[in-house]
GROMACS .gro file of C-alpha atoms in nm:
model
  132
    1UNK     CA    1  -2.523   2.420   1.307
    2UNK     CA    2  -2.249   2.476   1.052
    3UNK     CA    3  -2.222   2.377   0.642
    4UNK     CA    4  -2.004   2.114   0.554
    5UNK     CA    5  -1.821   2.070   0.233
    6UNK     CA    6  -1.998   1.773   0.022
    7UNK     CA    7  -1.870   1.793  -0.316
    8UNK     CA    8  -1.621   1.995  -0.511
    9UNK     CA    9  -1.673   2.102  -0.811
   10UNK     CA   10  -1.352   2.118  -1.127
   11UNK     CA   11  -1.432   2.270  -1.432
   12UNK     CA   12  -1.253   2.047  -1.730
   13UNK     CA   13  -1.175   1.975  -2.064
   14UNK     CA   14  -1.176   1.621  -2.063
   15UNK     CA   15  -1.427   1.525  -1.742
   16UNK     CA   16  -1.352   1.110  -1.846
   17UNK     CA   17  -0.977   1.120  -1.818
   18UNK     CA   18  -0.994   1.350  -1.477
   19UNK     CA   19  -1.236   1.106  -1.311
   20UNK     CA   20  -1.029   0.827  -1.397
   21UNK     CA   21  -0.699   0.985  -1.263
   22UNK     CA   22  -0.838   1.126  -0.945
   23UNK     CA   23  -1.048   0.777  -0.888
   24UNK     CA   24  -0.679   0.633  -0.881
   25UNK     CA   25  -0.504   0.909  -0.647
   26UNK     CA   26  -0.811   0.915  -0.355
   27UNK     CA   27  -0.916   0.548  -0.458
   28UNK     CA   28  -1.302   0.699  -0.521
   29UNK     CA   29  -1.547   0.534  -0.778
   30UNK     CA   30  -1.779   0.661  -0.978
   31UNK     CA   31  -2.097   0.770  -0.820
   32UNK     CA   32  -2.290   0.892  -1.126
   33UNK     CA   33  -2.317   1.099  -1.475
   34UNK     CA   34  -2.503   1.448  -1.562
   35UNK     CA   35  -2.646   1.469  -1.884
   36UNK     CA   36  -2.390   1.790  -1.934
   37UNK     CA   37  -2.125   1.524  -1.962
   38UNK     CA   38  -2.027   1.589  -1.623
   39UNK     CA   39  -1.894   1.284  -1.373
   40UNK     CA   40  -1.909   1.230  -1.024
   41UNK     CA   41  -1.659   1.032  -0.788
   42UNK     CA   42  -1.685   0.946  -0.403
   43UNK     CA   43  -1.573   0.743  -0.186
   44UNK     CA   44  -1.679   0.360  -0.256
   45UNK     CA   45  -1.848   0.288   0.060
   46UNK     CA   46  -2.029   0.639   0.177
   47UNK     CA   47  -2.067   0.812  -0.159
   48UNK     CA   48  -2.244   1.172  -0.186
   49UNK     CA   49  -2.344   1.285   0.217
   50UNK     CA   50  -2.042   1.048   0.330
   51UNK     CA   51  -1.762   1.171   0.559
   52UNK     CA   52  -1.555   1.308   0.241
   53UNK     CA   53  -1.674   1.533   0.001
   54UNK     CA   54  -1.733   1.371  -0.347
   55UNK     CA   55  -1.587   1.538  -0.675
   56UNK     CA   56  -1.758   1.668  -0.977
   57UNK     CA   57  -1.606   1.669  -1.292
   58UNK     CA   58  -1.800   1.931  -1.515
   59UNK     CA   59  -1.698   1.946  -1.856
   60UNK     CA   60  -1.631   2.302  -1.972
   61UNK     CA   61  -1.443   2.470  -2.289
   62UNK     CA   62  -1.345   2.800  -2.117
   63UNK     CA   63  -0.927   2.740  -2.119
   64UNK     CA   64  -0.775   2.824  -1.772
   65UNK     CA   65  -0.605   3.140  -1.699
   66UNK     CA   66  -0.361   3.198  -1.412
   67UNK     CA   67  -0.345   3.001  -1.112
   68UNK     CA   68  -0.636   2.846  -0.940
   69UNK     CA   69  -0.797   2.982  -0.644
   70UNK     CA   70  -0.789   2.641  -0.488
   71UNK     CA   71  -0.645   2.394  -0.465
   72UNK     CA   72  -0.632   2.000  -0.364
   73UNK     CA   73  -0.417   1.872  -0.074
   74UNK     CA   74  -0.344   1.508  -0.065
   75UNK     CA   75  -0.171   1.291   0.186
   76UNK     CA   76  -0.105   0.946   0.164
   77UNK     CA   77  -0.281   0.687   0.384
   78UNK     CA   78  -0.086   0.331   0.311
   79UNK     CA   79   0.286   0.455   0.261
   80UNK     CA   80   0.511   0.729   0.311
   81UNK     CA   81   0.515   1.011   0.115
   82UNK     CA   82   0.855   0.938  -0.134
   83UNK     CA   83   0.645   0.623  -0.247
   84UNK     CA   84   0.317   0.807  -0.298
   85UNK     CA   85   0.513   1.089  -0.481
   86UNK     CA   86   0.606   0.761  -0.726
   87UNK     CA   87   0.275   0.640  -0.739
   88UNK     CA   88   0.120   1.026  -0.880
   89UNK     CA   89   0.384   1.078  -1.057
   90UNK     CA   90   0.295   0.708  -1.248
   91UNK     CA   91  -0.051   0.753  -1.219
   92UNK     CA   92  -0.007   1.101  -1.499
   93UNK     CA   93   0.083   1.367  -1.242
   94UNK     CA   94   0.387   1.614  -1.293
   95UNK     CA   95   0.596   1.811  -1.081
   96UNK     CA   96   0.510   2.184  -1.087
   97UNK     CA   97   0.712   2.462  -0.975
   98UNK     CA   98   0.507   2.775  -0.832
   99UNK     CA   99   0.857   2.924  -0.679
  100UNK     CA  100   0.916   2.653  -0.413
  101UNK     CA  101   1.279   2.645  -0.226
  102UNK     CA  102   1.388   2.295  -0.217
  103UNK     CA  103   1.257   2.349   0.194
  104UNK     CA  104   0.893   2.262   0.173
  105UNK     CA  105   0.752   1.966   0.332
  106UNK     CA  106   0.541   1.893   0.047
  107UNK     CA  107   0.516   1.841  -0.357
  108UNK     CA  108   0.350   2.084  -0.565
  109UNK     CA  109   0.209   1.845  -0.849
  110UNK     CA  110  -0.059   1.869  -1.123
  111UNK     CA  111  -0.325   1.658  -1.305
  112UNK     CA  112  -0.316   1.580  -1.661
  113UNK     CA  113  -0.517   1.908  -1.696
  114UNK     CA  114  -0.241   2.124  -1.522
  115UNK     CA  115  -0.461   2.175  -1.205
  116UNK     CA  116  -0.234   2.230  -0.941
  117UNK     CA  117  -0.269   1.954  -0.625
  118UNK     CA  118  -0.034   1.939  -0.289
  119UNK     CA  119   0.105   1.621  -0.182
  120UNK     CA  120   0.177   1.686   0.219
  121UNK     CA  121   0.423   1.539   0.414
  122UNK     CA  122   0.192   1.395   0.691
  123UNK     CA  123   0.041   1.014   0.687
  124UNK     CA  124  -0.347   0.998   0.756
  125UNK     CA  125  -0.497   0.723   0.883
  126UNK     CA  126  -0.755   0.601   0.587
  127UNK     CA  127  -1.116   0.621   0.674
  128UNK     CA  128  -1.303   0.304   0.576
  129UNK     CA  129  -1.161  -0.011   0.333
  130UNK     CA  130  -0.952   0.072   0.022
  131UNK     CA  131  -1.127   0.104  -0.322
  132UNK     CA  132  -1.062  -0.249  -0.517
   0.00000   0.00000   0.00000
């Protein structure tokens, strides 16, 4: 049997303002708090265990150097990807440029906390009911 990815943990400044932004981009809840500050999100339905890994917002002082080691890929489920751009971009995202071309197929973007994120080209089919 094989491991499966159930959470992901980001290291952050600010753990409030990155659970409420990602909540909005991956319409995920929030599942519960650590006593570190820290703030889990999941899915609304399936929560930690569930088909998608949950995220963990840890709260940490140590600024960021260099580029991240990984990174989020999103794609959109309920529109194409010119109006989901829109939505990031209103929901506190930013275009980043990493040395892109003009000839990828998808939109290097970050959070409010500069964490680089992907927003791919390709339409996935959602996997249970939308967050309210």
């Amino acid at each position: 049997m094989a491991c499966r990815i159930s959470e992901l943990v980001l290291d952050c400044a600010d753990p409030e303002r990155l659970a409420e932004f990602w909540s909005k981009v991956l319409g995920y809840v929030e599942l519960g708090r650590e006593d570190d500050g820290g703030i889990e999100i999941g899915p609304p339905d399936a929560g930690f265990g569930g088909p998608q890994p949950t995220l963990v917002l840890s709260p940490s002082d140590d600024p960021r150097t260099g580029k991240l080691r990984l990174h989020i890929d999103v794609n959109a489920t309920d529109r194409d990807q010119p109006a989901e751009l829109e939505r990031l971009l209103a929901l506190g995202a930013r275009p980043v440029d990493i040395g892109q071309d003009g000839t990828q197929t998808w939109h290097v973007l970050a959070d409010p906390e500069g964490n680089e994120f992907c927003l791919l080209r390709r339409r996935l089919q959602p996997l249970g009911p939308p967050a309210p």
